[in-house]
GROMACS .gro file of C-alpha atoms in nm:
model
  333
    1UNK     CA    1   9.854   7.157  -4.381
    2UNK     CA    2   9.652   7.200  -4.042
    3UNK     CA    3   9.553   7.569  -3.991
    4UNK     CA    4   9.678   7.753  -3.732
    5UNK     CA    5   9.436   7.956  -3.477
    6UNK     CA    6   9.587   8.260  -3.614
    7UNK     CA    7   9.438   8.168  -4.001
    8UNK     CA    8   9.065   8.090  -3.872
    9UNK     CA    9   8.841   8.269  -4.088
   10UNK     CA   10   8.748   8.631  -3.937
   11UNK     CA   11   8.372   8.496  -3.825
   12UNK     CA   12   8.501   8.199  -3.636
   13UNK     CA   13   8.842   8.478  -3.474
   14UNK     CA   14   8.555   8.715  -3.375
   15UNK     CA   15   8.351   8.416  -3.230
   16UNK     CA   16   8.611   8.375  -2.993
   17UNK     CA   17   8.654   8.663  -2.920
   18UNK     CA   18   8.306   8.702  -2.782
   19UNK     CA   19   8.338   8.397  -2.590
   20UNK     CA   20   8.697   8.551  -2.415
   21UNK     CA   21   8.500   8.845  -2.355
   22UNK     CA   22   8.168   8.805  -2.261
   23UNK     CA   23   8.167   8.462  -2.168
   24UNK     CA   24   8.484   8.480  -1.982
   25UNK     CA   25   8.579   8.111  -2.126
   26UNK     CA   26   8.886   7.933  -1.971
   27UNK     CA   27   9.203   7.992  -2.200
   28UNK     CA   28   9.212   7.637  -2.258
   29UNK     CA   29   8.843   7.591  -2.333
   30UNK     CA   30   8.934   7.860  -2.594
   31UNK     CA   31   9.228   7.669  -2.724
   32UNK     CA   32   9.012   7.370  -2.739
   33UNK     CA   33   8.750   7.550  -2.936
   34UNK     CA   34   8.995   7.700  -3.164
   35UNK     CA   35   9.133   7.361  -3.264
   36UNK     CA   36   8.800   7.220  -3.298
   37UNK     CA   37   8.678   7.502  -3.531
   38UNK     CA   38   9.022   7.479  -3.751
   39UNK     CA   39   8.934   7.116  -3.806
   40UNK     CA   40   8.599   7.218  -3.889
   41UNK     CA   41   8.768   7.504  -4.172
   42UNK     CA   42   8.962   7.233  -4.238
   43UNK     CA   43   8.712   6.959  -4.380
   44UNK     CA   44   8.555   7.268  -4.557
   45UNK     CA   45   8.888   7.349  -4.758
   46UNK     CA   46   8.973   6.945  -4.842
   47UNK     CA   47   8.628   6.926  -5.001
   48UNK     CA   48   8.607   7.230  -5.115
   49UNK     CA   49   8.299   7.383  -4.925
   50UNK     CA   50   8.232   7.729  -4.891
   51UNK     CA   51   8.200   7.728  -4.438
   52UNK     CA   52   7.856   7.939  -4.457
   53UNK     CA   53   7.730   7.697  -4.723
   54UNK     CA   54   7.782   7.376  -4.470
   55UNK     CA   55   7.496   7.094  -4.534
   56UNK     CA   56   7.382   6.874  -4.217
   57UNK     CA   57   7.535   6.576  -4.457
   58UNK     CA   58   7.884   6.736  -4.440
   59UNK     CA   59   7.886   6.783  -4.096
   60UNK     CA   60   7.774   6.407  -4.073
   61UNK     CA   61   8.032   6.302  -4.295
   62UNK     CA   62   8.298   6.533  -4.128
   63UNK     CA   63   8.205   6.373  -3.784
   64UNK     CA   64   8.304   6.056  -3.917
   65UNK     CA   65   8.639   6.141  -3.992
   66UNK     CA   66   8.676   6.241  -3.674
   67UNK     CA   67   8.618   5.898  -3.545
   68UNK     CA   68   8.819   5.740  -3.813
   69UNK     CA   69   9.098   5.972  -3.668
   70UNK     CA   70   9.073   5.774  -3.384
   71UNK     CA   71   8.912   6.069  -3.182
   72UNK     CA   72   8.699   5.985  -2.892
   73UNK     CA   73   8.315   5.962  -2.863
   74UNK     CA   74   8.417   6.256  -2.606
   75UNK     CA   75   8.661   6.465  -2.859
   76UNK     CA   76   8.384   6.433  -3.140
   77UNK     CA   77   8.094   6.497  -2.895
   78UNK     CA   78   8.319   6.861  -2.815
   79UNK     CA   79   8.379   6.905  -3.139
   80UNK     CA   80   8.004   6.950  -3.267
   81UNK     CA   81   7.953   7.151  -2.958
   82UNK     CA   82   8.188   7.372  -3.113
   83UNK     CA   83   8.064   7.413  -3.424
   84UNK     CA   84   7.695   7.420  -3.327
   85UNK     CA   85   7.794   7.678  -3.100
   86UNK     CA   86   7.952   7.856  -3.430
   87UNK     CA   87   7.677   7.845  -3.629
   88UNK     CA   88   7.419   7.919  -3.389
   89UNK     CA   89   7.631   8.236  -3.359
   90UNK     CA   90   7.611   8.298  -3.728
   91UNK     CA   91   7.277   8.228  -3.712
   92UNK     CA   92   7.202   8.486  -3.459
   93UNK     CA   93   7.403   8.716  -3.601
   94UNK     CA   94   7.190   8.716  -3.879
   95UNK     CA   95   6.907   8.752  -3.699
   96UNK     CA   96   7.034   9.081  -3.521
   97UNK     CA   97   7.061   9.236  -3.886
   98UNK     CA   98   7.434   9.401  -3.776
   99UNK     CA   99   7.504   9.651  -4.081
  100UNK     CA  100   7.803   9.812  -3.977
  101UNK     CA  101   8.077   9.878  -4.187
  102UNK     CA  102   8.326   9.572  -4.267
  103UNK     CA  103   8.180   9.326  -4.093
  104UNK     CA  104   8.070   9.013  -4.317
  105UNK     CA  105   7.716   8.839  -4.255
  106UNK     CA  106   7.699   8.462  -4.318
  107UNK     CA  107   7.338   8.478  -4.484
  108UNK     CA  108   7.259   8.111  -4.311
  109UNK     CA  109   6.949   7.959  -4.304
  110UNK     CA  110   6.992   7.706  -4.022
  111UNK     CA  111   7.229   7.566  -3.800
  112UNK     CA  112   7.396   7.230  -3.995
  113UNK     CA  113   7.485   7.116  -3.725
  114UNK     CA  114   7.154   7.044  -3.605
  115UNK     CA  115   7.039   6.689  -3.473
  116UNK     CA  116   7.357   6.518  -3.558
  117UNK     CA  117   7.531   6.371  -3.245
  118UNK     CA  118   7.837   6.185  -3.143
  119UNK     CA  119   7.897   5.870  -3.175
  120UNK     CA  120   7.723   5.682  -2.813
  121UNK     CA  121   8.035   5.676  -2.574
  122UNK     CA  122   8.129   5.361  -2.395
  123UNK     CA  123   7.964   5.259  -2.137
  124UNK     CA  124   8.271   5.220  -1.857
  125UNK     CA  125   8.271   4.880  -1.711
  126UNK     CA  126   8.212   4.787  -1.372
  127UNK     CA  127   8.488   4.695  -1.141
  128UNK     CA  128   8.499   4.364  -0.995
  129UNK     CA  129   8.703   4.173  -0.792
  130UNK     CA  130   8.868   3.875  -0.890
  131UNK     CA  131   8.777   3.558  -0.782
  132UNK     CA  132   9.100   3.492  -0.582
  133UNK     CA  133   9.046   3.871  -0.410
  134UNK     CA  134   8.655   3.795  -0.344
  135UNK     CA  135   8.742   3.483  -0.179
  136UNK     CA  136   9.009   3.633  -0.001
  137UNK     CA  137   8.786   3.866   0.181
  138UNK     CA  138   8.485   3.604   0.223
  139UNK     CA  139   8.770   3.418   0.411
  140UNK     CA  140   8.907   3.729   0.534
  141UNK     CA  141   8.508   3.787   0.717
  142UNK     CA  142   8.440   3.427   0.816
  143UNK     CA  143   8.795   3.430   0.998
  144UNK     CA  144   8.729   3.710   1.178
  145UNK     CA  145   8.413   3.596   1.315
  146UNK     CA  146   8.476   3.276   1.418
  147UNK     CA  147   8.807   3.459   1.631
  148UNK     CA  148   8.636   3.766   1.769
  149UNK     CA  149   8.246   3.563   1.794
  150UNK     CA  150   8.085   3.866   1.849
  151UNK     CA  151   7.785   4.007   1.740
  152UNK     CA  152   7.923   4.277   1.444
  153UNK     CA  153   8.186   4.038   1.308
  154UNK     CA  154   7.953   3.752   1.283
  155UNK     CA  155   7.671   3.934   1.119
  156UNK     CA  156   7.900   4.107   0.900
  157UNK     CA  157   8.092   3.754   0.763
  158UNK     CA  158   7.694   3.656   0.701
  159UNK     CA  159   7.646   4.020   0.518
  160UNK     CA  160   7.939   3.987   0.292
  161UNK     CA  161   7.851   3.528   0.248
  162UNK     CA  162   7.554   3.659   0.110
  163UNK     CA  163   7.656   3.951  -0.089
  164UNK     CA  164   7.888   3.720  -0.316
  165UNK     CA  165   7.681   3.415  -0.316
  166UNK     CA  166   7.342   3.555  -0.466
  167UNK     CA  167   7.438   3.868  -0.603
  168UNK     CA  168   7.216   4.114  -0.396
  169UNK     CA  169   7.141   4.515  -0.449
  170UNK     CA  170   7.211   4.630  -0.093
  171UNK     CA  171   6.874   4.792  -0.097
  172UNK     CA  172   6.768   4.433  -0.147
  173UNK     CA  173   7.002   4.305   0.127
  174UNK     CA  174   6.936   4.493   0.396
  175UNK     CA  175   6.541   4.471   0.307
  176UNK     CA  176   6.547   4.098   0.405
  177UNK     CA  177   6.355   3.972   0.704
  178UNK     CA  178   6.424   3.643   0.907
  179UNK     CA  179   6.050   3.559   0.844
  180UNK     CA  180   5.828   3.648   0.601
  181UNK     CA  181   5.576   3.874   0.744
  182UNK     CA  182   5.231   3.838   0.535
  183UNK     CA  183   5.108   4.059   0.730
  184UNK     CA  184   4.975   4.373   0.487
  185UNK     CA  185   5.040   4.647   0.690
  186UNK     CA  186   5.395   4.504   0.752
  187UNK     CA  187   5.467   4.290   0.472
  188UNK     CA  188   5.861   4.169   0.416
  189UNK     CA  189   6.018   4.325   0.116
  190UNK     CA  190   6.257   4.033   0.163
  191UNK     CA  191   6.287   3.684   0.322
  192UNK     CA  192   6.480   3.419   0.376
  193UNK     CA  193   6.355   3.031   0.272
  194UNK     CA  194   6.597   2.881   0.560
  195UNK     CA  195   6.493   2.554   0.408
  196UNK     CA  196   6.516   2.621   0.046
  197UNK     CA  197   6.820   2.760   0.066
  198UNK     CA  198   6.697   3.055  -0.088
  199UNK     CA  199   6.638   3.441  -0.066
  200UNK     CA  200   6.378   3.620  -0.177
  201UNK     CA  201   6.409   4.030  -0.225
  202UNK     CA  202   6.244   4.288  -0.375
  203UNK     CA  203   6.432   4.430  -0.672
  204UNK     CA  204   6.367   4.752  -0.871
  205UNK     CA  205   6.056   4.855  -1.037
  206UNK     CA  206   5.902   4.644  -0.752
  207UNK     CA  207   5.964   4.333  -0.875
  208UNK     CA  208   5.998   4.053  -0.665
  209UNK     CA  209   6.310   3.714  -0.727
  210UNK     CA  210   6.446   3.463  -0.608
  211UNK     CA  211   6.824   3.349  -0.595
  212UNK     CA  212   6.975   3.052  -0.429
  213UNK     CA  213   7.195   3.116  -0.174
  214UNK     CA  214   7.516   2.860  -0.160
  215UNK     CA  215   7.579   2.634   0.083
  216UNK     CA  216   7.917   2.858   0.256
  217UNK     CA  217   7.678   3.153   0.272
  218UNK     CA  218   7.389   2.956   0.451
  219UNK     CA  219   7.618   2.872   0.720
  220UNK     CA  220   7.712   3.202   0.798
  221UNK     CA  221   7.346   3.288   0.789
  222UNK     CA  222   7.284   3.018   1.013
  223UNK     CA  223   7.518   3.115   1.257
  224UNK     CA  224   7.408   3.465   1.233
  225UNK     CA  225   7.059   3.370   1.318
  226UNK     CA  226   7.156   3.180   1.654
  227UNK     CA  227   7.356   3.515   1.747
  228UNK     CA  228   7.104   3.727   1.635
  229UNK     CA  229   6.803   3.532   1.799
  230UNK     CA  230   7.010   3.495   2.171
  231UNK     CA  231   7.027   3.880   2.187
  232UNK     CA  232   6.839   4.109   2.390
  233UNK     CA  233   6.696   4.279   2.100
  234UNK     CA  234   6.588   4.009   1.887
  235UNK     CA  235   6.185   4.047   1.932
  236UNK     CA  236   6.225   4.394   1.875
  237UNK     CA  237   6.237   4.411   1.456
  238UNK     CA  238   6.172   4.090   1.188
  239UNK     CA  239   6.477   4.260   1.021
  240UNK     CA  240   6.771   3.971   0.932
  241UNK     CA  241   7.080   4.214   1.000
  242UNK     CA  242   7.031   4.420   1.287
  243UNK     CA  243   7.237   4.684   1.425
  244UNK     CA  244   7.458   4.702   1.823
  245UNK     CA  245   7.108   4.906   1.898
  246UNK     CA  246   6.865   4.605   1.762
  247UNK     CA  247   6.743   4.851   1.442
  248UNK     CA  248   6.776   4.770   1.101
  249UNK     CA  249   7.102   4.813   0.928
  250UNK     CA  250   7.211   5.093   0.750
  251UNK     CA  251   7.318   5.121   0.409
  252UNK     CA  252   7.601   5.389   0.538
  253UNK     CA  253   7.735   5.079   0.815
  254UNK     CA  254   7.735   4.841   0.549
  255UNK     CA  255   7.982   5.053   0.313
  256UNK     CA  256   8.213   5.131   0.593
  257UNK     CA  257   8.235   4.788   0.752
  258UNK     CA  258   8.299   4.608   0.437
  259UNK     CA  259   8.541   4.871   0.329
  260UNK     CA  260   8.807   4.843   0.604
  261UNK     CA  261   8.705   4.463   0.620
  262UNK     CA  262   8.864   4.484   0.238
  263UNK     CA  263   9.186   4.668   0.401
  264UNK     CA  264   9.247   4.416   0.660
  265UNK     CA  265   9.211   4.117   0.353
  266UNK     CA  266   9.484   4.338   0.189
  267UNK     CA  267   9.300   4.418  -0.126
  268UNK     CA  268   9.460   4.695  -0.299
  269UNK     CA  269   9.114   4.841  -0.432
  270UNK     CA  270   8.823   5.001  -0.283
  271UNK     CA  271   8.548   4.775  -0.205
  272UNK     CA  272   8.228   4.880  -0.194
  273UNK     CA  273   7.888   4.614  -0.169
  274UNK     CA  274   7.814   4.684  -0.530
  275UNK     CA  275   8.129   4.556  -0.620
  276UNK     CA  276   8.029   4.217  -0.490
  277UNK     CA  277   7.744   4.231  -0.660
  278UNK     CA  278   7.957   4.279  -0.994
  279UNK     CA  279   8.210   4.016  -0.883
  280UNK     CA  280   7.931   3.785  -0.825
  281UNK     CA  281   7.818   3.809  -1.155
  282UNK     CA  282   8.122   3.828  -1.355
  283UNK     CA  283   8.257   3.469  -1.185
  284UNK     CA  284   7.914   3.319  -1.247
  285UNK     CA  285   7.912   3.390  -1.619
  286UNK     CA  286   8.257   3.300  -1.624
  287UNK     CA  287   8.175   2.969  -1.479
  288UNK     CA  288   7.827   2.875  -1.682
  289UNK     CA  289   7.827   3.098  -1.943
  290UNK     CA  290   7.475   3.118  -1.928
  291UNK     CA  291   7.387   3.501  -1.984
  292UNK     CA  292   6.987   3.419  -1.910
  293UNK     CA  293   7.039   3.285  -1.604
  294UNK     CA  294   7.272   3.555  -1.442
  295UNK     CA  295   6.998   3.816  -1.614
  296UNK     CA  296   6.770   3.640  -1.372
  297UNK     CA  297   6.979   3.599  -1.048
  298UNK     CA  298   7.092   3.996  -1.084
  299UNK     CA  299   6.693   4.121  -1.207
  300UNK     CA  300   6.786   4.316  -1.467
  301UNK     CA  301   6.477   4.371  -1.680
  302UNK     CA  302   6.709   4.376  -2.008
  303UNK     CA  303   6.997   4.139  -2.123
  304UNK     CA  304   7.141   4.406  -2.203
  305UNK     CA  305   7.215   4.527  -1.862
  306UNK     CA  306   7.389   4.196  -1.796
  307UNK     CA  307   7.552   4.164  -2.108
  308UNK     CA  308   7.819   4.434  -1.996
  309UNK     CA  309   7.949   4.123  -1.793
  310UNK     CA  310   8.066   3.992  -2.119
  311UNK     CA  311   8.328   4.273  -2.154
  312UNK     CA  312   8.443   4.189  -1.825
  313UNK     CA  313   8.482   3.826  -1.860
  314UNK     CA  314   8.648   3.913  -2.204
  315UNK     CA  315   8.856   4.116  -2.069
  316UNK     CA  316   8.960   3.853  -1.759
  317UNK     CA  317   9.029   3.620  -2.045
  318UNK     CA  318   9.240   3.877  -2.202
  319UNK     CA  319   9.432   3.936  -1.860
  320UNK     CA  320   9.518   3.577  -1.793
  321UNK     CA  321   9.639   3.520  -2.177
  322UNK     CA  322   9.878   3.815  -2.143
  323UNK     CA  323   9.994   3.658  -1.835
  324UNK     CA  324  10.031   3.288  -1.922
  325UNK     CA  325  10.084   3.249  -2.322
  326UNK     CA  326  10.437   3.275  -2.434
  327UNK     CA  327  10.398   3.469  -2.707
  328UNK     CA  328  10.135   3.693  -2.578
  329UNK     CA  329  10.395   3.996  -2.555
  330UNK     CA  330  10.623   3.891  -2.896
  331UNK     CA  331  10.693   4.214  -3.073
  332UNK     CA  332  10.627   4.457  -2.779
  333UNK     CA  333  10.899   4.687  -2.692
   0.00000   0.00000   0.00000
């Protein structure tokens, strides 16, 4: 039977105690606490452990049972906070050498809890949009542009082209130049092969790729550079997407144009240029399957960055099979 707070053993009660009092800890912190240190009392009484003679391999083992519970990589990760806390408590408690009358020293050598962590917690996955929802606001861009024909709404259907067809950090983006510029003291982090249909940028650690850039996107870049090149600011930066004042574009623009572009397409989500990034990938690797070549297109130094895109084709598989098999739902209530 589960202990209640009120049964803790008198060094764990007093424990919290000092936390209420001189640590001023939330009531439900405390509560928390107290639930985690009952399990820990717990463990100790199933196999029979005397609490101040704890091993680092119980605590291991205990730990485990936590996740076998079901408990979160969070709940355990709180839990051994608790304890340490407990026994780093008893620890110093010792240390202080308190001899007054009726209270009970735990005699510990070290904390047991020591170097034993929680199980590594999820990694949440990023959002994407789907494909019908990207191409919705693609659509949504090039629509607008080709009504309005001016300068924002044409450079921003090229922005957001470009965004989903290569998959670009909008550091990246907004670092690409119409030409490339060899000259040192102004050399292009980024360029455009107008040719080649491709786009070169400089990624993270300084690291320079290339991605191909489809043949949608290129037209919108195309048009984009006629605009662009007609204006009366066009000499006065090599910078691709240039701002009503002829400077470089801002990351901060970028966000907000693309996220009430999103609320005009009707998306129900927040879209943000990362997010197109993510989309990018996810529909590419749901296309090809080819994990190596979408590790190349995005940069990432490790497949492992890019295998996270796995999970989220997985779980776009998942969707659509809940949605389309007959019997996906059988049994469910």
């Amino acid at each position: 039977m589960k202990l209640q707070a009120t049964d803790l053993h008198p060094l764990m009660q007093e424990y919290l105690h000092e936390l209420h009092v001189l640590r001023q800890l939330s009531p439900h912190t405390l509560k928390a606490y107290g639930m985690d240190l009952s399990d820990l009392q717990n463990f100790a009484l199933e196999d029979s452990i005397d609490l101040l003679k704890v091993s680092n391999g119980h605590v291991r083992r205990w730990a485990g049972r936590l996740h076998s519970k079901g408990k979160s990589s969070r709940s355990i990760a709180r839990a051994l906070s608790a304890w340490r806390g407990w026994y780093d408590w008893l620890t110093e408690k010792d240390a202080r050498r308190d001899a007054r009358a009726g209270k009970v020293t735990s005699n510990l050598v070290a904390n047991p809890v020591d170097d034993v962590k929680a199980p590594k917690r999820l990694k949440s996955l990023p959002k994407a949009l789907s494909v019908e929802q990207a191409l919705s606001l693609v659509n949504q861009a090039v629509k607008e542009a080709e009504e309005k024909k001016d300068l924002e709404s044409i450079r921003d259907a090229a922005i957001i082209d470009l965004l989903y067809s290569s998959g670009l950090r909008l550091s990246e983006l907004l670092g690409i130049d119409v030409m490339q510029s060899k000259d040192r003291q102004n050399e292009s982090a980024g360029w455009l092969d107008w040719d080649a249909a491709e786009v070169t940028v400089l990624g993270k650690g300084g690291k320079r790729r290339s991605v191909p850039v489809g043949k949608p996107a290129m037209r919108s870049l195309n048009i984009w550079r006629q605009i662009r090149g007609a204006s009366s600011f066009a000499e006065q930066s090599n910078a691709l997407f240039l701002s009503a004042t002829g400077k470089r574009l801002s990351p901060r623009t970028v966000q907000a144009r693309l996220r009430t572009l999103a609320m005009r397409a009707g998306l129900p989500t927040h879209v943000h240029p990362h997010m197109m990034r993510h989309s990018f990938a996810s529909h590419v690797l749901q296309s090809s399957q080819d994990l190596r070549a979408v590790q190349e297109m995005l940069g990432h130094a490790s497949i492992a960055s890019t295998q996270i895109y796995t999970s989220l084709d997985f779980q776009h598989l998942a969707q659509a099979y809940d949605k389309a098999h007959p019997r996906a739902k059988a049994g469910k209530g």
